[in-house]
């Protein structure tokens, strides 16, 4: 699947007076003033009408020729559900659908093909189907600390790590669908789903592209999005690592190393989860984390053993 959730794409061009008038009929034109007292006008238009805020929003700044299209949920726009995965075979349909909607509703024919629009921001995601263990995973994940990130836990329904404007998070998708009053189909599809989601900035997106500009066409592939997802799953030391109880962790480590080393590593994990991890040196922490990865264990003690979270490449 292509793991893109929300995305913003942009280009430059000229929008006709007729199209601008249609945009102004739906939403009020916003006038902004620059520090030098010059003004610019922003036109907005929600495809399908203003009633569904999950549909794409088109923005046009007349003075600069800047055109932006914000798509709150790519799966919802293409498939009608935020839980139905996008496949590479769906990409041509998406390009066709977005172009047709712009033409039908606004008489706007894109000058630059959609796949060549630049991507300054997007959120990527992966849905783990874990059944009744969603809360067990979240209780375990809230104990994970990531260097330079601050950890937040919201009612054992959402756990996220924040660094500036970048968020890495896991959450109970079923709860989110119910609270957001999403469709009956989406609520049913979301049962037992643990969603992993990362908010990316331009520099983050660029790291997933080998050469050239970050265009929509270069990002609409399973390989690109899965590589980015695995990068951030590894950042929180959860990529394909078994989550275990204290006893299971101690036994596994003792079998691979020795009982003293097992005791030291388990004590280190317990100290981190109790908030006292800072008394351990950085080099010691690195060594313990490496030891855990070598035996395939996540750096967290849980109430029960939980299968690894893995995303196929």
mmCIF file of C-alpha atoms in Angstrom:
data_model
loop_
_atom_site.group_PDB
_atom_site.id
_atom_site.type_symbol
_atom_site.label_atom_id
_atom_site.label_comp_id
_atom_site.label_asym_id
_atom_site.label_seq_id
_atom_site.Cartn_x
_atom_site.Cartn_y
_atom_site.Cartn_z
ATOM 1 C CA UNK A 1 0.000 0.000 0.000
ATOM 2 C CA UNK A 2 0.999 3.631 -0.512
ATOM 3 C CA UNK A 3 1.085 5.020 3.018
ATOM 4 C CA UNK A 4 0.114 8.634 2.369
ATOM 5 C CA UNK A 5 -2.684 10.086 4.482
ATOM 6 C CA UNK A 6 -2.897 13.883 4.187
ATOM 7 C CA UNK A 7 -0.826 15.773 1.659
ATOM 8 C CA UNK A 8 -0.311 19.298 0.361
ATOM 9 C CA UNK A 9 0.805 19.862 -3.224
ATOM 10 C CA UNK A 10 1.604 23.118 -4.970
ATOM 11 C CA UNK A 11 2.414 24.647 -8.324
ATOM 12 C CA UNK A 12 2.250 28.022 -10.062
ATOM 13 C CA UNK A 13 -0.106 29.163 -12.767
ATOM 14 C CA UNK A 14 -2.833 31.536 -13.813
ATOM 15 C CA UNK A 15 -6.431 30.952 -12.776
ATOM 16 C CA UNK A 16 -9.034 32.526 -15.019
ATOM 17 C CA UNK A 17 -11.515 35.166 -13.897
ATOM 18 C CA UNK A 18 -14.325 32.660 -14.398
ATOM 19 C CA UNK A 19 -12.661 30.140 -12.076
ATOM 20 C CA UNK A 20 -11.872 32.810 -9.474
ATOM 21 C CA UNK A 21 -15.512 33.898 -9.505
ATOM 22 C CA UNK A 22 -16.658 30.318 -8.906
ATOM 23 C CA UNK A 23 -14.229 30.047 -5.976
ATOM 24 C CA UNK A 24 -15.432 33.355 -4.524
ATOM 25 C CA UNK A 25 -19.065 32.178 -4.740
ATOM 26 C CA UNK A 26 -18.291 29.299 -2.367
ATOM 27 C CA UNK A 27 -15.894 30.928 0.098
ATOM 28 C CA UNK A 28 -15.026 34.513 0.915
ATOM 29 C CA UNK A 29 -11.851 35.870 -0.656
ATOM 30 C CA UNK A 30 -9.269 36.674 2.031
ATOM 31 C CA UNK A 31 -7.211 39.845 1.645
ATOM 32 C CA UNK A 32 -3.783 39.941 3.308
ATOM 33 C CA UNK A 33 -1.417 42.872 3.808
ATOM 34 C CA UNK A 34 2.359 42.568 3.537
ATOM 35 C CA UNK A 35 4.765 44.563 5.752
ATOM 36 C CA UNK A 36 5.360 46.908 2.809
ATOM 37 C CA UNK A 37 1.591 47.647 2.731
ATOM 38 C CA UNK A 38 1.055 45.759 -0.532
ATOM 39 C CA UNK A 39 -1.919 43.408 -0.532
ATOM 40 C CA UNK A 40 -2.653 39.977 -1.956
ATOM 41 C CA UNK A 41 -5.859 37.974 -2.261
ATOM 42 C CA UNK A 42 -6.349 34.286 -1.506
ATOM 43 C CA UNK A 43 -9.201 32.344 -3.080
ATOM 44 C CA UNK A 44 -10.408 29.065 -1.567
ATOM 45 C CA UNK A 45 -12.601 26.284 -2.862
ATOM 46 C CA UNK A 46 -13.590 22.939 -1.311
ATOM 47 C CA UNK A 47 -14.194 20.241 -3.914
ATOM 48 C CA UNK A 48 -17.641 18.729 -3.527
ATOM 49 C CA UNK A 49 -18.879 21.697 -1.505
ATOM 50 C CA UNK A 50 -17.969 23.254 1.856
ATOM 51 C CA UNK A 51 -19.824 20.623 3.915
ATOM 52 C CA UNK A 52 -17.171 17.870 3.862
ATOM 53 C CA UNK A 53 -13.860 19.050 5.331
ATOM 54 C CA UNK A 54 -12.148 15.815 4.319
ATOM 55 C CA UNK A 55 -12.395 16.735 0.639
ATOM 56 C CA UNK A 56 -9.528 18.566 -1.122
ATOM 57 C CA UNK A 57 -9.194 22.324 -0.572
ATOM 58 C CA UNK A 58 -7.846 24.462 -3.419
ATOM 59 C CA UNK A 59 -6.106 27.756 -2.599
ATOM 60 C CA UNK A 60 -5.017 30.338 -5.148
ATOM 61 C CA UNK A 61 -3.060 33.535 -4.527
ATOM 62 C CA UNK A 62 -3.678 35.802 -7.488
ATOM 63 C CA UNK A 63 -0.686 38.122 -7.140
ATOM 64 C CA UNK A 64 1.954 35.369 -6.896
ATOM 65 C CA UNK A 65 0.225 32.744 -9.028
ATOM 66 C CA UNK A 66 0.660 30.217 -6.213
ATOM 67 C CA UNK A 67 -1.754 27.283 -6.392
ATOM 68 C CA UNK A 68 -2.044 24.817 -3.515
ATOM 69 C CA UNK A 69 -4.200 21.759 -3.084
ATOM 70 C CA UNK A 70 -4.563 20.319 0.421
ATOM 71 C CA UNK A 71 -5.964 16.795 0.578
ATOM 72 C CA UNK A 72 -6.883 15.926 4.196
ATOM 73 C CA UNK A 73 -7.218 12.192 3.463
ATOM 74 C CA UNK A 74 -5.934 10.706 0.243
ATOM 75 C CA UNK A 75 -7.543 7.287 0.899
ATOM 76 C CA UNK A 76 -10.886 8.961 1.630
ATOM 77 C CA UNK A 77 -10.781 10.960 -1.602
ATOM 78 C CA UNK A 78 -9.786 7.977 -3.742
ATOM 79 C CA UNK A 79 -11.559 5.088 -2.001
ATOM 80 C CA UNK A 80 -14.294 6.750 0.063
ATOM 81 C CA UNK A 81 -12.738 5.471 3.311
ATOM 82 C CA UNK A 82 -9.644 6.488 5.280
ATOM 83 C CA UNK A 83 -9.164 2.776 6.107
ATOM 84 C CA UNK A 84 -9.086 1.450 2.538
ATOM 85 C CA UNK A 85 -5.440 1.255 1.390
ATOM 86 C CA UNK A 86 -4.198 2.947 -1.767
ATOM 87 C CA UNK A 87 -2.382 0.674 -4.204
ATOM 88 C CA UNK A 88 -0.032 1.741 -6.976
ATOM 89 C CA UNK A 89 -2.700 0.649 -9.457
ATOM 90 C CA UNK A 90 -4.966 3.383 -8.006
ATOM 91 C CA UNK A 91 -2.567 6.237 -8.799
ATOM 92 C CA UNK A 92 -3.675 6.904 -12.414
ATOM 93 C CA UNK A 93 -7.289 6.950 -11.204
ATOM 94 C CA UNK A 94 -6.379 9.567 -8.592
ATOM 95 C CA UNK A 95 -4.711 11.851 -11.145
ATOM 96 C CA UNK A 96 -7.721 11.500 -13.417
ATOM 97 C CA UNK A 97 -10.230 12.041 -10.628
ATOM 98 C CA UNK A 98 -8.629 15.198 -9.239
ATOM 99 C CA UNK A 99 -8.216 16.714 -12.710
ATOM 100 C CA UNK A 100 -11.820 15.924 -13.636
ATOM 101 C CA UNK A 101 -13.201 17.407 -10.410
ATOM 102 C CA UNK A 102 -11.250 20.639 -10.920
ATOM 103 C CA UNK A 103 -12.489 20.866 -14.508
ATOM 104 C CA UNK A 104 -16.122 20.013 -13.733
ATOM 105 C CA UNK A 105 -16.556 22.226 -10.684
ATOM 106 C CA UNK A 106 -14.304 25.162 -11.541
ATOM 107 C CA UNK A 107 -13.642 24.998 -15.289
ATOM 108 C CA UNK A 108 -9.996 24.806 -14.287
ATOM 109 C CA UNK A 109 -7.615 22.800 -16.474
ATOM 110 C CA UNK A 110 -4.298 22.204 -14.725
ATOM 111 C CA UNK A 111 -1.323 23.618 -16.608
ATOM 112 C CA UNK A 112 1.187 21.342 -14.867
ATOM 113 C CA UNK A 113 0.164 17.691 -14.634
ATOM 114 C CA UNK A 114 -0.742 16.715 -11.064
ATOM 115 C CA UNK A 115 2.157 14.266 -10.715
ATOM 116 C CA UNK A 116 4.625 17.153 -11.252
ATOM 117 C CA UNK A 117 3.241 19.344 -8.461
ATOM 118 C CA UNK A 118 5.685 19.906 -5.586
ATOM 119 C CA UNK A 119 4.992 18.318 -2.176
ATOM 120 C CA UNK A 120 5.987 20.602 0.751
ATOM 121 C CA UNK A 121 4.162 18.598 3.430
ATOM 122 C CA UNK A 122 2.535 15.223 3.954
ATOM 123 C CA UNK A 123 1.566 12.727 6.644
ATOM 124 C CA UNK A 124 2.393 9.069 6.171
ATOM 125 C CA UNK A 125 0.738 6.155 7.953
ATOM 126 C CA UNK A 126 0.482 2.414 8.407
ATOM 127 C CA UNK A 127 -2.395 0.489 9.963
ATOM 128 C CA UNK A 128 -1.423 -2.427 12.203
ATOM 129 C CA UNK A 129 -4.306 -4.849 12.662
ATOM 130 C CA UNK A 130 -3.747 -6.052 16.229
ATOM 131 C CA UNK A 131 -7.270 -7.078 17.315
ATOM 132 C CA UNK A 132 -7.944 -6.677 21.024
ATOM 133 C CA UNK A 133 -4.351 -5.637 21.781
ATOM 134 C CA UNK A 134 -4.606 -1.984 20.673
ATOM 135 C CA UNK A 135 -4.591 -0.707 24.274
ATOM 136 C CA UNK A 136 -1.854 -3.165 25.286
ATOM 137 C CA UNK A 137 0.402 -1.788 22.556
ATOM 138 C CA UNK A 138 -0.361 1.801 23.535
ATOM 139 C CA UNK A 139 0.376 1.093 27.210
ATOM 140 C CA UNK A 140 3.736 -0.346 26.165
ATOM 141 C CA UNK A 141 4.523 2.402 23.658
ATOM 142 C CA UNK A 142 3.948 5.197 26.170
ATOM 143 C CA UNK A 143 7.058 3.970 28.008
ATOM 144 C CA UNK A 144 9.299 4.484 24.970
ATOM 145 C CA UNK A 145 11.530 7.559 25.008
ATOM 146 C CA UNK A 146 13.159 9.019 21.898
ATOM 147 C CA UNK A 147 16.214 11.334 22.095
ATOM 148 C CA UNK A 148 15.329 14.998 21.325
ATOM 149 C CA UNK A 149 11.587 14.143 21.307
ATOM 150 C CA UNK A 150 9.076 14.717 24.081
ATOM 151 C CA UNK A 151 6.656 11.856 24.789
ATOM 152 C CA UNK A 152 2.934 12.472 25.268
ATOM 153 C CA UNK A 153 0.269 9.983 26.301
ATOM 154 C CA UNK A 154 -3.429 10.831 25.982
ATOM 155 C CA UNK A 155 -5.720 8.448 27.906
ATOM 156 C CA UNK A 156 -3.886 5.389 26.553
ATOM 157 C CA UNK A 157 -5.613 6.169 23.235
ATOM 158 C CA UNK A 158 -2.810 8.182 21.625
ATOM 159 C CA UNK A 159 0.937 8.155 22.199
ATOM 160 C CA UNK A 160 3.128 10.592 20.318
ATOM 161 C CA UNK A 161 6.660 11.900 20.254
ATOM 162 C CA UNK A 162 7.131 15.561 19.284
ATOM 163 C CA UNK A 163 10.177 17.438 18.104
ATOM 164 C CA UNK A 164 9.251 20.948 16.985
ATOM 165 C CA UNK A 165 6.631 20.580 14.256
ATOM 166 C CA UNK A 166 7.376 16.891 13.660
ATOM 167 C CA UNK A 167 5.129 14.287 15.302
ATOM 168 C CA UNK A 168 5.498 10.513 15.380
ATOM 169 C CA UNK A 169 2.433 8.854 16.827
ATOM 170 C CA UNK A 170 0.405 5.724 17.436
ATOM 171 C CA UNK A 171 -3.293 5.861 18.194
ATOM 172 C CA UNK A 172 -6.473 3.831 18.471
ATOM 173 C CA UNK A 173 -8.016 4.375 15.051
ATOM 174 C CA UNK A 174 -11.393 2.996 16.141
ATOM 175 C CA UNK A 175 -11.720 5.576 18.929
ATOM 176 C CA UNK A 176 -10.651 8.351 16.547
ATOM 177 C CA UNK A 177 -13.237 7.306 13.941
ATOM 178 C CA UNK A 178 -16.027 7.250 16.531
ATOM 179 C CA UNK A 179 -15.087 10.621 18.034
ATOM 180 C CA UNK A 180 -14.722 12.232 14.588
ATOM 181 C CA UNK A 181 -18.105 10.796 13.563
ATOM 182 C CA UNK A 182 -16.743 9.155 10.476
ATOM 183 C CA UNK A 183 -18.819 6.866 8.281
ATOM 184 C CA UNK A 184 -20.309 3.606 9.556
ATOM 185 C CA UNK A 185 -18.046 1.728 7.137
ATOM 186 C CA UNK A 186 -14.926 3.443 8.496
ATOM 187 C CA UNK A 187 -15.944 2.809 12.112
ATOM 188 C CA UNK A 188 -16.392 -0.880 11.340
ATOM 189 C CA UNK A 189 -13.134 -1.098 9.373
ATOM 190 C CA UNK A 190 -11.180 0.583 12.182
ATOM 191 C CA UNK A 191 -11.882 -2.043 14.854
ATOM 192 C CA UNK A 192 -8.616 -3.478 16.139
ATOM 193 C CA UNK A 193 -6.506 -0.979 14.160
ATOM 194 C CA UNK A 194 -3.427 0.603 15.722
ATOM 195 C CA UNK A 195 -2.476 3.483 13.428
ATOM 196 C CA UNK A 196 1.142 4.615 13.084
ATOM 197 C CA UNK A 197 1.427 8.124 11.645
ATOM 198 C CA UNK A 198 4.266 10.572 10.985
ATOM 199 C CA UNK A 199 3.991 14.251 10.065
ATOM 200 C CA UNK A 200 6.732 15.107 7.582
ATOM 201 C CA UNK A 201 8.289 18.406 6.574
ATOM 202 C CA UNK A 202 9.986 19.136 3.260
ATOM 203 C CA UNK A 203 13.423 18.068 4.513
ATOM 204 C CA UNK A 204 11.994 14.770 5.810
ATOM 205 C CA UNK A 205 10.249 14.093 2.515
ATOM 206 C CA UNK A 206 13.415 14.864 0.554
ATOM 207 C CA UNK A 207 15.232 12.083 2.429
ATOM 208 C CA UNK A 208 12.875 9.544 0.855
ATOM 209 C CA UNK A 209 13.611 10.634 -2.726
ATOM 210 C CA UNK A 210 16.818 9.634 -4.459
ATOM 211 C CA UNK A 211 17.123 12.410 -7.018
ATOM 212 C CA UNK A 212 15.374 15.551 -8.173
ATOM 213 C CA UNK A 213 12.519 17.611 -6.793
ATOM 214 C CA UNK A 214 9.991 16.254 -4.331
ATOM 215 C CA UNK A 215 7.029 15.892 -6.674
ATOM 216 C CA UNK A 216 3.840 13.957 -6.110
ATOM 217 C CA UNK A 217 4.806 11.461 -8.806
ATOM 218 C CA UNK A 218 8.069 10.546 -7.069
ATOM 219 C CA UNK A 219 6.290 9.890 -3.755
ATOM 220 C CA UNK A 220 3.290 7.868 -4.931
ATOM 221 C CA UNK A 221 4.943 4.484 -4.511
ATOM 222 C CA UNK A 222 4.898 1.754 -1.890
ATOM 223 C CA UNK A 223 8.700 1.626 -1.789
ATOM 224 C CA UNK A 224 9.099 5.317 -0.959
ATOM 225 C CA UNK A 225 6.411 5.505 1.733
ATOM 226 C CA UNK A 226 7.366 2.164 3.320
ATOM 227 C CA UNK A 227 11.021 3.221 3.520
ATOM 228 C CA UNK A 228 10.016 6.476 5.235
ATOM 229 C CA UNK A 229 7.704 4.653 7.648
ATOM 230 C CA UNK A 230 10.402 2.146 8.559
ATOM 231 C CA UNK A 231 12.855 4.998 9.133
ATOM 232 C CA UNK A 232 10.627 6.493 11.844
ATOM 233 C CA UNK A 233 9.588 3.142 13.278
ATOM 234 C CA UNK A 234 13.303 2.471 13.761
ATOM 235 C CA UNK A 235 13.784 5.920 15.317
ATOM 236 C CA UNK A 236 11.569 4.870 18.226
ATOM 237 C CA UNK A 237 13.267 1.428 18.358
ATOM 238 C CA UNK A 238 10.085 -0.456 17.498
ATOM 239 C CA UNK A 239 10.866 -1.757 14.030
ATOM 240 C CA UNK A 240 10.193 -5.511 13.960
ATOM 241 C CA UNK A 241 11.115 -6.015 17.632
ATOM 242 C CA UNK A 242 9.216 -8.286 20.024
ATOM 243 C CA UNK A 243 7.561 -6.596 23.008
ATOM 244 C CA UNK A 244 7.915 -8.736 26.138
ATOM 245 C CA UNK A 245 7.263 -8.922 29.866
ATOM 246 C CA UNK A 246 10.053 -8.439 32.382
ATOM 247 C CA UNK A 247 10.432 -12.187 32.961
ATOM 248 C CA UNK A 248 10.557 -12.977 29.232
ATOM 249 C CA UNK A 249 13.092 -10.241 28.605
ATOM 250 C CA UNK A 250 15.313 -11.407 31.449
ATOM 251 C CA UNK A 251 15.200 -15.041 30.247
ATOM 252 C CA UNK A 252 15.949 -14.187 26.605
ATOM 253 C CA UNK A 253 18.867 -11.930 27.514
ATOM 254 C CA UNK A 254 20.335 -14.454 29.958
ATOM 255 C CA UNK A 255 20.209 -17.167 27.304
ATOM 256 C CA UNK A 256 22.015 -14.971 24.764
ATOM 257 C CA UNK A 257 24.457 -13.243 27.126
ATOM 258 C CA UNK A 258 24.563 -14.055 30.878
ATOM 259 C CA UNK A 259 22.395 -13.459 33.954
ATOM 260 C CA UNK A 260 24.342 -10.369 35.112
ATOM 261 C CA UNK A 261 24.069 -8.675 31.746
ATOM 262 C CA UNK A 262 20.381 -9.565 31.615
ATOM 263 C CA UNK A 263 19.880 -8.057 35.080
ATOM 264 C CA UNK A 264 21.704 -4.842 34.111
ATOM 265 C CA UNK A 265 19.674 -4.363 30.916
ATOM 266 C CA UNK A 266 16.335 -5.100 32.595
ATOM 267 C CA UNK A 267 17.241 -2.689 35.396
ATOM 268 C CA UNK A 268 18.103 -0.072 32.779
ATOM 269 C CA UNK A 269 14.700 -0.490 31.062
ATOM 270 C CA UNK A 270 12.855 -0.316 34.383
ATOM 271 C CA UNK A 271 14.797 2.818 35.331
ATOM 272 C CA UNK A 272 13.882 4.492 32.031
ATOM 273 C CA UNK A 273 10.212 3.630 32.487
ATOM 274 C CA UNK A 274 10.342 5.005 36.027
ATOM 275 C CA UNK A 275 11.900 8.253 34.830
ATOM 276 C CA UNK A 276 15.406 7.636 36.135
ATOM 277 C CA UNK A 277 17.101 6.700 32.872
ATOM 278 C CA UNK A 278 19.111 9.915 32.821
ATOM 279 C CA UNK A 279 21.511 8.556 35.488
ATOM 280 C CA UNK A 280 22.846 6.054 32.925
ATOM 281 C CA UNK A 281 25.586 7.270 30.592
ATOM 282 C CA UNK A 282 24.858 7.710 26.894
ATOM 283 C CA UNK A 283 27.448 5.059 25.935
ATOM 284 C CA UNK A 284 25.934 2.542 28.357
ATOM 285 C CA UNK A 285 22.460 3.239 27.011
ATOM 286 C CA UNK A 286 23.667 2.750 23.440
ATOM 287 C CA UNK A 287 25.268 -0.571 24.384
ATOM 288 C CA UNK A 288 22.127 -1.839 26.101
ATOM 289 C CA UNK A 289 19.896 -0.785 23.198
ATOM 290 C CA UNK A 290 22.204 -2.582 20.773
ATOM 291 C CA UNK A 291 22.113 -5.714 22.946
ATOM 292 C CA UNK A 292 18.302 -5.662 22.868
ATOM 293 C CA UNK A 293 18.143 -5.253 19.088
ATOM 294 C CA UNK A 294 20.537 -8.162 18.617
ATOM 295 C CA UNK A 295 18.089 -10.499 20.319
ATOM 296 C CA UNK A 296 15.078 -8.925 18.615
ATOM 297 C CA UNK A 297 13.559 -7.274 21.698
ATOM 298 C CA UNK A 298 11.925 -3.857 21.963
ATOM 299 C CA UNK A 299 13.339 -1.578 24.698
ATOM 300 C CA UNK A 300 10.189 -1.677 26.790
ATOM 301 C CA UNK A 301 8.642 -3.944 29.442
ATOM 302 C CA UNK A 302 4.974 -4.701 28.835
ATOM 303 C CA UNK A 303 2.145 -6.441 30.682
ATOM 304 C CA UNK A 304 2.057 -9.220 28.066
ATOM 305 C CA UNK A 305 4.057 -10.367 25.087
ATOM 306 C CA UNK A 306 3.071 -8.572 21.877
ATOM 307 C CA UNK A 307 4.105 -9.439 18.287
ATOM 308 C CA UNK A 308 6.612 -7.147 16.535
ATOM 309 C CA UNK A 309 5.357 -4.124 14.599
ATOM 310 C CA UNK A 310 6.753 -4.630 11.103
ATOM 311 C CA UNK A 311 6.176 -2.915 7.769
ATOM 312 C CA UNK A 312 7.192 -4.868 4.674
ATOM 313 C CA UNK A 313 9.566 -3.143 2.270
#
